[in-house]
Each structure stands twice: as structure tokens, then as C-alpha cells.
Amino acid sequence: DAGVIQSPRHEVTEMGQEVTLRCKPISGHNSLFWYRQTMMRGLELLIYFNNNVPIDDSGMPEDRFSAKMPNASFSTLKIQPSEPRDSAVYFCASRGTGLNTEAFFGQGTRLTVV
Amino acid sequence: SQKIEQNSEALNIQEGKTATLTCNYTNYSPAYLQWYRQDPGRGPVFLLLIRENEKEKRKERLKVTFDTTLKQSLFHITASQPADSATYLCALADATGGFKTIFGAGTRLFVKA
């Protein structure tokens, strides 16, 4: 397996534009997490899904952020409209079930909003 | 509110010494605790997991302790090497929250040759 795949790796956009980040989890994993990492706030959990269902979205900062998981192999995180303070590295992670409860992270998407 | 605290100051040690990193948490009843390593420009990578009913776990040069009374975990790297230089993140998973995983901010470790 190629691991968790995120795209794009880098995104530069202007304030007010819509941004969509994509994630393909590891096949067979049933949990998916979206995190945001900044120097000031560290690694923050935004939302996580179990079996494609959003379980906890309390970390989503504002209504401008939305996430979907239409099937077990794909998830998106959308920001609209984007603002400069959204600039960060966004990570997607997936996790299997049972005793193997480690999370596997993608390479991240570095978002810059100018 | 739930909080995970790791020493925000970087830890500088000499090669061959033991590095000890601390993770404290409040208002949390974790089912298990994990330690991850993160290198610049990369996503975190899992190192060790310790469950609430375990006191200590070892893997090669790594050792983790877990004290649920003190609400603290210690992460040790023995015989440290320059290649161990990275940021180390503590993460907690709460059974009542469906095992959602929350991370501390991490501690940067520098091992000098």
C-alpha cells in the first residue's frame, strides 16, 4: 500500500478563494482524521470519521470549513472563503481497527493564503 | 478543558546520553497513549503505544512509562544518536470519544555529536 495520499502537496491561493484538500486513506482503514498544524497551535484535530460518518467536528474552526467522506477511499476538506489565518499544514491520517490503533499520516498539504 | 502539555523548550543532549521527554495531561481519561516522531516537512510517524493498564513499554532504545495517577507519560531514548533529532509528539485516545486522537504540541530534540 502507498500509505495515506494527500493532494495537493502545496497550495497557494488568494484570500476569498475556495480551497479543496484531498485525502486517500489506507485501504481497509475505517477511521480518518483531518489535522491542522501551525507553530503557534501545534497539531489540532479538526474532524474525524468512523466508517465514513463524521463522529466529532468540534475542532472545525468556523463554518467556512467543511469536510466530507463520500466513501471509504476518499475524503475532502474544503475552506470557503479562505483567509490568510488559514495558512498552515493540513494533515490527513487513517487508522485501522482492533489492536493496531496507530494512526498513519499523509505527507500533508501546505496551504498559503495571501 | 482537556489539555495535553509537552515541554515547549527544545531539549539539547549529547550523543550517547539518555533523552527524557515529558507529557502531562488534564481532564482526560485516555484508553491509551502514543508517541510519534515528526521530521521537518513530514507527517508524524508512530513509535510506541501504551495502554491505560500498562506501566511501561519498551522497543529497542525506546521506553515509555504511563502513570494514570500522575496523569503523565515519560518517553526515554537511550544511547541517543544525532539521527534521533526530531520533534516528538504525545497523543491520547479517549474511548468515550470513539478513540479520537488528540496531540500535544511536541518537544524538539537535538542530539549533538
mmCIF file of N, CA, C and O in Angstrom, chain B residues 9-97:
data_model
loop_
_atom_site.group_PDB
_atom_site.id
_atom_site.type_symbol
_atom_site.label_atom_id
_atom_site.label_comp_id
_atom_site.label_asym_id
_atom_site.label_seq_id
_atom_site.Cartn_x
_atom_site.Cartn_y
_atom_site.Cartn_z
ATOM 1 N N GLU B 9 10.096 23.966 25.243
ATOM 2 C CA GLU B 9 11.510 24.272 25.018
ATOM 3 C C GLU B 9 12.200 23.067 24.400
ATOM 4 O O GLU B 9 11.926 21.927 24.761
ATOM 5 N N ALA B 10 13.116 23.342 23.503
ATOM 6 C CA ALA B 10 13.864 22.268 22.870
ATOM 7 C C ALA B 10 14.781 21.602 23.885
ATOM 8 O O ALA B 10 15.254 22.231 24.836
ATOM 9 N N LEU B 11 15.012 20.317 23.682
ATOM 10 C CA LEU B 11 15.902 19.552 24.549
ATOM 11 C C LEU B 11 17.190 19.275 23.796
ATOM 12 O O LEU B 11 17.157 18.677 22.711
ATOM 13 N N ASN B 12 18.298 19.729 24.355
ATOM 14 C CA ASN B 12 19.615 19.517 23.734
ATOM 15 C C ASN B 12 20.416 18.546 24.588
ATOM 16 O O ASN B 12 20.610 18.790 25.780
ATOM 17 N N ILE B 13 20.860 17.451 23.975
ATOM 18 C CA ILE B 13 21.660 16.497 24.730
ATOM 19 C C ILE B 13 22.843 16.019 23.885
ATOM 20 O O ILE B 13 22.864 16.191 22.665
ATOM 21 N N GLN B 14 23.792 15.420 24.560
ATOM 22 C CA GLN B 14 24.981 14.901 23.901
ATOM 23 C C GLN B 14 24.738 13.470 23.439
ATOM 24 O O GLN B 14 24.032 12.694 24.114
ATOM 25 N N GLU B 15 25.313 13.144 22.315
ATOM 26 C CA GLU B 15 25.205 11.787 21.781
ATOM 27 C C GLU B 15 25.614 10.769 22.844
ATOM 28 O O GLU B 15 26.589 10.966 23.579
ATOM 29 N N GLY B 16 24.865 9.687 22.925
ATOM 30 C CA GLY B 16 25.161 8.638 23.886
ATOM 31 C C GLY B 16 24.396 8.749 25.185
ATOM 32 O O GLY B 16 24.271 7.763 25.928
ATOM 33 N N LYS B 17 23.888 9.951 25.484
ATOM 34 C CA LYS B 17 23.112 10.155 26.695
ATOM 35 C C LYS B 17 21.665 9.706 26.493
ATOM 36 O O LYS B 17 21.229 9.445 25.369
ATOM 37 N N THR B 18 20.930 9.653 27.600
ATOM 38 C CA THR B 18 19.504 9.316 27.538
ATOM 39 C C THR B 18 18.676 10.589 27.487
ATOM 40 O O THR B 18 18.832 11.475 28.325
ATOM 41 N N ALA B 19 17.793 10.655 26.497
ATOM 42 C CA ALA B 19 16.857 11.779 26.390
ATOM 43 C C ALA B 19 15.562 11.382 27.064
ATOM 44 O O ALA B 19 15.060 10.256 26.855
ATOM 45 N N THR B 20 15.017 12.285 27.858
ATOM 46 C CA THR B 20 13.740 12.038 28.535
ATOM 47 C C THR B 20 12.782 13.179 28.229
ATOM 48 O O THR B 20 13.068 14.329 28.523
ATOM 49 N N LEU B 21 11.657 12.826 27.634
ATOM 50 C CA LEU B 21 10.631 13.808 27.294
ATOM 51 C C LEU B 21 9.382 13.534 28.137
ATOM 52 O O LEU B 21 9.072 12.384 28.437
ATOM 53 N N THR B 22 8.671 14.612 28.451
ATOM 54 C CA THR B 22 7.523 14.511 29.360
ATOM 55 C C THR B 22 6.236 14.904 28.655
ATOM 56 O O THR B 22 6.216 15.829 27.832
ATOM 57 N N CYS B 23 5.179 14.194 29.012
ATOM 58 C CA CYS B 23 3.843 14.510 28.516
ATOM 59 C C CYS B 23 2.884 14.481 29.706
ATOM 60 O O CYS B 23 2.787 13.460 30.397
ATOM 61 N N ASN B 24 2.248 15.607 29.974
ATOM 62 C CA ASN B 24 1.256 15.697 31.047
ATOM 63 C C ASN B 24 -0.109 16.008 30.454
ATOM 64 O O ASN B 24 -0.207 16.719 29.449
ATOM 65 N N TYR B 25 -1.149 15.494 31.094
ATOM 66 C CA TYR B 25 -2.480 15.760 30.575
ATOM 67 C C TYR B 25 -3.457 16.034 31.724
ATOM 68 O O TYR B 25 -3.230 15.634 32.864
ATOM 69 N N THR B 26 -4.500 16.780 31.398
ATOM 70 C CA THR B 26 -5.528 17.101 32.388
ATOM 71 C C THR B 26 -6.900 16.890 31.773
ATOM 72 O O THR B 26 -7.084 17.020 30.561
ATOM 73 N N ASN B 27 -7.866 16.584 32.659
ATOM 74 C CA ASN B 27 -9.263 16.417 32.245
ATOM 75 C C ASN B 27 -9.410 15.400 31.126
ATOM 76 O O ASN B 27 -10.135 15.625 30.157
ATOM 77 N N TYR B 28 -8.715 14.284 31.297
ATOM 78 C CA TYR B 28 -8.704 13.283 30.249
ATOM 79 C C TYR B 28 -8.614 11.914 30.899
ATOM 80 O O TYR B 28 -7.905 11.733 31.888
ATOM 81 N N SER B 29 -9.306 10.944 30.355
ATOM 82 C CA SER B 29 -9.195 9.557 30.796
ATOM 83 C C SER B 29 -8.838 8.713 29.576
ATOM 84 O O SER B 29 -9.702 8.081 28.964
ATOM 85 N N PRO B 30 -7.577 8.710 29.200
ATOM 86 C CA PRO B 30 -7.205 8.048 27.953
ATOM 87 C C PRO B 30 -7.269 6.535 28.038
ATOM 88 O O PRO B 30 -6.941 5.941 29.058
ATOM 89 N N ALA B 31 -7.715 5.936 26.957
ATOM 90 C CA ALA B 31 -7.670 4.477 26.841
ATOM 91 C C ALA B 31 -6.244 4.029 26.535
ATOM 92 O O ALA B 31 -5.809 2.965 26.949
ATOM 93 N N TYR B 32 -5.540 4.844 25.783
ATOM 94 C CA TYR B 32 -4.132 4.580 25.514
ATOM 95 C C TYR B 32 -3.424 5.868 25.135
ATOM 96 O O TYR B 32 -4.071 6.878 24.819
ATOM 97 N N LEU B 33 -2.111 5.815 25.199
ATOM 98 C CA LEU B 33 -1.263 6.959 24.909
ATOM 99 C C LEU B 33 -0.225 6.510 23.888
ATOM 100 O O LEU B 33 0.266 5.383 23.939
ATOM 101 N N GLN B 34 0.084 7.400 22.967
ATOM 102 C CA GLN B 34 1.042 7.078 21.903
ATOM 103 C C GLN B 34 2.120 8.157 21.821
ATOM 104 O O GLN B 34 1.891 9.311 22.197
ATOM 105 N N TRP B 35 3.252 7.767 21.306
ATOM 106 C CA TRP B 35 4.325 8.713 20.979
ATOM 107 C C TRP B 35 4.631 8.592 19.492
ATOM 108 O O TRP B 35 4.706 7.486 18.940
ATOM 109 N N TYR B 36 4.784 9.768 18.874
ATOM 110 C CA TYR B 36 5.098 9.864 17.457
ATOM 111 C C TYR B 36 6.349 10.696 17.270
ATOM 112 O O TYR B 36 6.658 11.574 18.088
ATOM 113 N N ARG B 37 7.008 10.471 16.144
ATOM 114 C CA ARG B 37 8.155 11.279 15.760
ATOM 115 C C ARG B 37 7.785 12.047 14.501
ATOM 116 O O ARG B 37 7.162 11.501 13.586
ATOM 117 N N GLN B 38 8.199 13.323 14.456
ATOM 118 C CA GLN B 38 7.956 14.126 13.256
ATOM 119 C C GLN B 38 9.240 14.806 12.827
ATOM 120 O O GLN B 38 9.863 15.521 13.620
ATOM 121 N N ASP B 39 9.606 14.603 11.582
ATOM 122 C CA ASP B 39 10.748 15.282 10.982
ATOM 123 C C ASP B 39 10.243 16.457 10.157
ATOM 124 O O ASP B 39 9.102 16.449 9.684
ATOM 125 N N PRO B 40 11.086 17.473 9.952
ATOM 126 C CA PRO B 40 10.644 18.669 9.210
ATOM 127 C C PRO B 40 10.082 18.323 7.843
ATOM 128 O O PRO B 40 10.665 17.538 7.094
ATOM 129 N N GLY B 41 8.928 18.882 7.528
ATOM 130 C CA GLY B 41 8.319 18.667 6.229
ATOM 131 C C GLY B 41 7.634 17.325 6.054
ATOM 132 O O GLY B 41 7.204 16.994 4.944
ATOM 133 N N ARG B 42 7.529 16.561 7.141
ATOM 134 C CA ARG B 42 6.906 15.243 7.046
ATOM 135 C C ARG B 42 5.762 15.115 8.043
ATOM 136 O O ARG B 42 5.645 15.897 8.989
ATOM 137 N N GLY B 43 4.926 14.111 7.823
ATOM 138 C CA GLY B 43 3.872 13.828 8.785
ATOM 139 C C GLY B 43 4.416 13.035 9.960
ATOM 140 O O GLY B 43 5.467 12.410 9.868
ATOM 141 N N PRO B 44 3.717 13.064 11.091
ATOM 142 C CA PRO B 44 4.151 12.270 12.255
ATOM 143 C C PRO B 44 4.183 10.777 11.930
ATOM 144 O O PRO B 44 3.361 10.287 11.159
ATOM 145 N N VAL B 45 5.118 10.087 12.568
ATOM 146 C CA VAL B 45 5.264 8.643 12.393
ATOM 147 C C VAL B 45 5.173 7.976 13.759
ATOM 148 O O VAL B 45 5.846 8.392 14.706
ATOM 149 N N PHE B 46 4.351 6.958 13.852
ATOM 150 C CA PHE B 46 4.100 6.248 15.103
ATOM 151 C C PHE B 46 5.351 5.541 15.614
ATOM 152 O O PHE B 46 6.103 4.933 14.842
ATOM 153 N N LEU B 47 5.560 5.633 16.947
ATOM 154 C CA LEU B 47 6.686 4.944 17.582
ATOM 155 C C LEU B 47 6.219 3.862 18.556
ATOM 156 O O LEU B 47 6.612 2.706 18.448
ATOM 157 N N LEU B 48 5.416 4.270 19.540
ATOM 158 C CA LEU B 48 5.039 3.346 20.604
ATOM 159 C C LEU B 48 3.632 3.662 21.089
ATOM 160 O O LEU B 48 3.210 4.817 21.082
ATOM 161 N N LEU B 49 2.939 2.634 21.567
ATOM 162 C CA LEU B 49 1.635 2.780 22.184
ATOM 163 C C LEU B 49 1.662 2.090 23.546
ATOM 164 O O LEU B 49 2.237 1.006 23.680
ATOM 165 N N ILE B 50 1.058 2.737 24.536
ATOM 166 C CA ILE B 50 0.949 2.127 25.856
ATOM 167 C C ILE B 50 -0.490 2.287 26.324
ATOM 168 O O ILE B 50 -1.089 3.351 26.175
ATOM 169 N N ARG B 51 -1.058 1.207 26.861
ATOM 170 C CA ARG B 51 -2.458 1.220 27.256
ATOM 171 C C ARG B 51 -2.604 1.665 28.710
ATOM 172 O O ARG B 51 -1.658 1.646 29.473
ATOM 173 N N GLU B 52 -3.818 2.003 29.100
ATOM 174 C CA GLU B 52 -4.065 2.573 30.432
ATOM 175 C C GLU B 52 -3.703 1.618 31.542
ATOM 176 O O GLU B 52 -3.410 2.060 32.661
ATOM 177 N N ASN B 53 -3.735 0.315 31.276
ATOM 178 C CA ASN B 53 -3.429 -0.664 32.322
ATOM 179 C C ASN B 53 -1.962 -1.121 32.271
ATOM 180 O O ASN B 53 -1.588 -2.063 32.958
ATOM 181 N N GLU B 54 -1.161 -0.466 31.468
ATOM 182 C CA GLU B 54 0.262 -0.793 31.372
ATOM 183 C C GLU B 54 1.093 0.305 32.018
ATOM 184 O O GLU B 54 0.757 1.482 31.926
ATOM 185 N N LYS B 55 2.188 -0.080 32.656
ATOM 186 C CA LYS B 55 3.063 0.888 33.307
ATOM 187 C C LYS B 55 4.242 1.275 32.437
ATOM 188 O O LYS B 55 4.737 2.413 32.512
ATOM 189 N N GLU B 56 4.713 0.324 31.638
ATOM 190 C CA GLU B 56 5.942 0.567 30.886
ATOM 191 C C GLU B 56 5.905 -0.256 29.599
ATOM 192 O O GLU B 56 5.361 -1.359 29.562
ATOM 193 N N LYS B 57 6.499 0.314 28.564
ATOM 194 C CA LYS B 57 6.614 -0.394 27.291
ATOM 195 C C LYS B 57 7.980 -0.073 26.693
ATOM 196 O O LYS B 57 8.432 1.099 26.776
ATOM 197 N N ARG B 58 8.614 -1.064 26.095
ATOM 198 C CA ARG B 58 9.935 -0.852 25.503
ATOM 199 C C ARG B 58 9.956 -1.319 24.049
ATOM 200 O O ARG B 58 9.265 -2.257 23.678
ATOM 201 N N LYS B 59 10.794 -0.644 23.286
ATOM 202 C CA LYS B 59 11.031 -1.042 21.897
ATOM 203 C C LYS B 59 12.429 -0.574 21.526
ATOM 204 O O LYS B 59 12.670 0.624 21.374
ATOM 205 N N GLU B 60 13.321 -1.510 21.432
ATOM 206 C CA GLU B 60 14.723 -1.218 21.097
ATOM 207 C C GLU B 60 15.270 -0.169 22.071
ATOM 208 O O GLU B 60 15.303 -0.407 23.285
ATOM 209 N N ARG B 61 15.684 1.005 21.615
ATOM 210 C CA ARG B 61 16.249 2.013 22.514
ATOM 211 C C ARG B 61 15.186 2.916 23.126
ATOM 212 O O ARG B 61 15.513 3.860 23.865
ATOM 213 N N LEU B 62 13.928 2.654 22.865
ATOM 214 C CA LEU B 62 12.853 3.497 23.350
ATOM 215 C C LEU B 62 12.155 2.861 24.547
ATOM 216 O O LEU B 62 11.986 1.646 24.597
ATOM 217 N N LYS B 63 11.767 3.724 25.499
ATOM 218 C CA LYS B 63 10.987 3.258 26.629
ATOM 219 C C LYS B 63 9.932 4.301 26.971
ATOM 220 O O LYS B 63 10.227 5.500 26.984
ATOM 221 N N VAL B 64 8.726 3.841 27.217
ATOM 222 C CA VAL B 64 7.634 4.737 27.595
ATOM 223 C C VAL B 64 7.065 4.269 28.922
ATOM 224 O O VAL B 64 6.861 3.068 29.125
ATOM 225 N N THR B 65 6.810 5.217 29.815
ATOM 226 C CA THR B 65 6.091 4.910 31.052
ATOM 227 C C THR B 65 4.787 5.689 31.062
ATOM 228 O O THR B 65 4.667 6.743 30.418
ATOM 229 N N PHE B 66 3.824 5.168 31.806
ATOM 230 C CA PHE B 66 2.490 5.754 31.821
ATOM 231 C C PHE B 66 1.972 5.680 33.248
ATOM 232 O O PHE B 66 1.797 4.592 33.792
ATOM 233 N N ASP B 67 1.761 6.846 33.857
ATOM 234 C CA ASP B 67 1.254 6.918 35.228
ATOM 235 C C ASP B 67 -0.090 7.638 35.191
ATOM 236 O O ASP B 67 -0.144 8.858 35.075
ATOM 237 N N THR B 68 -1.173 6.865 35.288
ATOM 238 C CA THR B 68 -2.509 7.461 35.176
ATOM 239 C C THR B 68 -2.896 8.226 36.450
ATOM 240 O O THR B 68 -3.836 9.021 36.406
ATOM 241 N N THR B 69 -2.183 7.977 37.549
ATOM 242 C CA THR B 69 -2.446 8.744 38.772
ATOM 243 C C THR B 69 -1.849 10.141 38.647
ATOM 244 O O THR B 69 -2.514 11.134 38.952
ATOM 245 N N LEU B 70 -0.611 10.183 38.204
ATOM 246 C CA LEU B 70 0.050 11.472 37.976
ATOM 247 C C LEU B 70 -0.416 12.139 36.691
ATOM 248 O O LEU B 70 -0.144 13.316 36.471
ATOM 249 N N LYS B 71 -1.106 11.372 35.832
ATOM 250 C CA LYS B 71 -1.513 11.861 34.509
ATOM 251 C C LYS B 71 -0.279 12.311 33.725
ATOM 252 O O LYS B 71 -0.204 13.452 33.229
ATOM 253 N N GLN B 72 0.664 11.373 33.621
ATOM 254 C CA GLN B 72 1.927 11.714 32.999
ATOM 255 C C GLN B 72 2.518 10.508 32.286
ATOM 256 O O GLN B 72 2.397 9.366 32.732
ATOM 257 N N SER B 73 3.184 10.796 31.161
ATOM 258 C CA SER B 73 3.959 9.788 30.458
ATOM 259 C C SER B 73 5.366 10.324 30.257
ATOM 260 O O SER B 73 5.551 11.516 29.964
ATOM 261 N N LEU B 74 6.337 9.445 30.411
ATOM 262 C CA LEU B 74 7.726 9.787 30.117
ATOM 263 C C LEU B 74 8.191 8.939 28.943
ATOM 264 O O LEU B 74 7.896 7.748 28.868
ATOM 265 N N PHE B 75 8.939 9.581 28.057
ATOM 266 C CA PHE B 75 9.462 8.917 26.854
ATOM 267 C C PHE B 75 10.978 9.015 26.903
ATOM 268 O O PHE B 75 11.529 10.114 26.989
ATOM 269 N N HIS B 76 11.651 7.872 26.881
ATOM 270 C CA HIS B 76 13.104 7.832 27.002
ATOM 271 C C HIS B 76 13.722 7.272 25.718
ATOM 272 O O HIS B 76 13.233 6.271 25.174
ATOM 273 N N ILE B 77 14.793 7.911 25.291
ATOM 274 C CA ILE B 77 15.623 7.368 24.208
ATOM 275 C C ILE B 77 17.007 7.143 24.801
ATOM 276 O O ILE B 77 17.696 8.099 25.173
ATOM 277 N N THR B 78 17.407 5.898 24.916
ATOM 278 C CA THR B 78 18.724 5.604 25.462
ATOM 279 C C THR B 78 19.767 5.586 24.352
ATOM 280 O O THR B 78 19.430 5.387 23.179
ATOM 281 N N ALA B 79 21.023 5.810 24.752
ATOM 282 C CA ALA B 79 22.133 5.828 23.782
ATOM 283 C C ALA B 79 21.761 6.671 22.578
ATOM 284 O O ALA B 79 21.831 6.207 21.421
ATOM 285 N N SER B 80 21.362 7.903 22.835
ATOM 286 C CA SER B 80 20.842 8.756 21.767
ATOM 287 C C SER B 80 21.880 9.002 20.672
ATOM 288 O O SER B 80 23.100 8.998 20.919
ATOM 289 N N GLN B 81 21.366 9.219 19.464
ATOM 290 C CA GLN B 81 22.201 9.453 18.280
ATOM 291 C C GLN B 81 21.736 10.723 17.586
ATOM 292 O O GLN B 81 20.572 11.104 17.698
ATOM 293 N N PRO B 82 22.621 11.371 16.834
ATOM 294 C CA PRO B 82 22.177 12.569 16.084
ATOM 295 C C PRO B 82 20.953 12.305 15.213
ATOM 296 O O PRO B 82 20.122 13.192 15.025
ATOM 297 N N ALA B 83 20.811 11.080 14.703
ATOM 298 C CA ALA B 83 19.651 10.739 13.872
ATOM 299 C C ALA B 83 18.344 10.733 14.656
ATOM 300 O O ALA B 83 17.257 10.712 14.057
ATOM 301 N N ASP B 84 18.440 10.775 15.986
ATOM 302 C CA ASP B 84 17.225 10.845 16.810
ATOM 303 C C ASP B 84 16.680 12.269 16.881
ATOM 304 O O ASP B 84 15.599 12.501 17.417
ATOM 305 N N SER B 85 17.414 13.233 16.371
ATOM 306 C CA SER B 85 16.982 14.627 16.396
ATOM 307 C C SER B 85 15.703 14.783 15.580
ATOM 308 O O SER B 85 15.656 14.442 14.392
ATOM 309 N N ALA B 86 14.660 15.254 16.237
ATOM 310 C CA ALA B 86 13.338 15.383 15.611
ATOM 311 C C ALA B 86 12.408 16.012 16.643
ATOM 312 O O ALA B 86 12.821 16.308 17.768
ATOM 313 N N THR B 87 11.150 16.181 16.266
ATOM 314 C CA THR B 87 10.119 16.594 17.215
ATOM 315 C C THR B 87 9.332 15.356 17.624
ATOM 316 O O THR B 87 8.966 14.545 16.771
ATOM 317 N N TYR B 88 9.092 15.211 18.906
ATOM 318 C CA TYR B 88 8.379 14.054 19.430
ATOM 319 C C TYR B 88 7.032 14.510 20.000
ATOM 320 O O TYR B 88 6.969 15.418 20.836
ATOM 321 N N LEU B 89 5.987 13.858 19.531
ATOM 322 C CA LEU B 89 4.618 14.233 19.883
ATOM 323 C C LEU B 89 3.978 13.141 20.727
ATOM 324 O O LEU B 89 4.098 11.952 20.427
ATOM 325 N N CYS B 90 3.279 13.589 21.755
ATOM 326 C CA CYS B 90 2.491 12.703 22.604
ATOM 327 C C CYS B 90 1.043 12.780 22.122
ATOM 328 O O CYS B 90 0.572 13.866 21.753
ATOM 329 N N ALA B 91 0.340 11.654 22.121
ATOM 330 C CA ALA B 91 -1.058 11.647 21.663
ATOM 331 C C ALA B 91 -1.886 10.770 22.587
ATOM 332 O O ALA B 91 -1.432 9.710 23.021
ATOM 333 N N LEU B 92 -3.103 11.219 22.852
ATOM 334 C CA LEU B 92 -4.019 10.469 23.707
ATOM 335 C C LEU B 92 -5.273 10.104 22.932
ATOM 336 O O LEU B 92 -5.757 10.897 22.119
ATOM 337 N N ALA B 93 -5.804 8.928 23.226
ATOM 338 C CA ALA B 93 -7.057 8.482 22.618
ATOM 339 C C ALA B 93 -8.029 8.124 23.729
ATOM 340 O O ALA B 93 -7.692 7.380 24.656
ATOM 341 N N ASP B 94 -9.221 8.682 23.637
ATOM 342 C CA ASP B 94 -10.237 8.525 24.665
ATOM 343 C C ASP B 94 -11.323 7.571 24.165
ATOM 344 O O ASP B 94 -11.902 7.819 23.120
ATOM 345 N N ALA B 95 -11.579 6.498 24.914
ATOM 346 C CA ALA B 95 -12.571 5.512 24.481
ATOM 347 C C ALA B 95 -13.952 6.133 24.372
ATOM 348 O O ALA B 95 -14.730 5.804 23.470
ATOM 349 N N THR B 96 -14.286 7.061 25.274
ATOM 350 C CA THR B 96 -15.617 7.649 25.238
ATOM 351 C C THR B 96 -15.814 8.533 24.024
ATOM 352 O O THR B 96 -16.937 8.835 23.636
ATOM 353 N N GLY B 97 -14.724 8.985 23.446
ATOM 354 C CA GLY B 97 -14.818 9.824 22.253
ATOM 355 C C GLY B 97 -14.643 9.051 20.972
ATOM 356 O O GLY B 97 -14.325 9.624 19.945
#
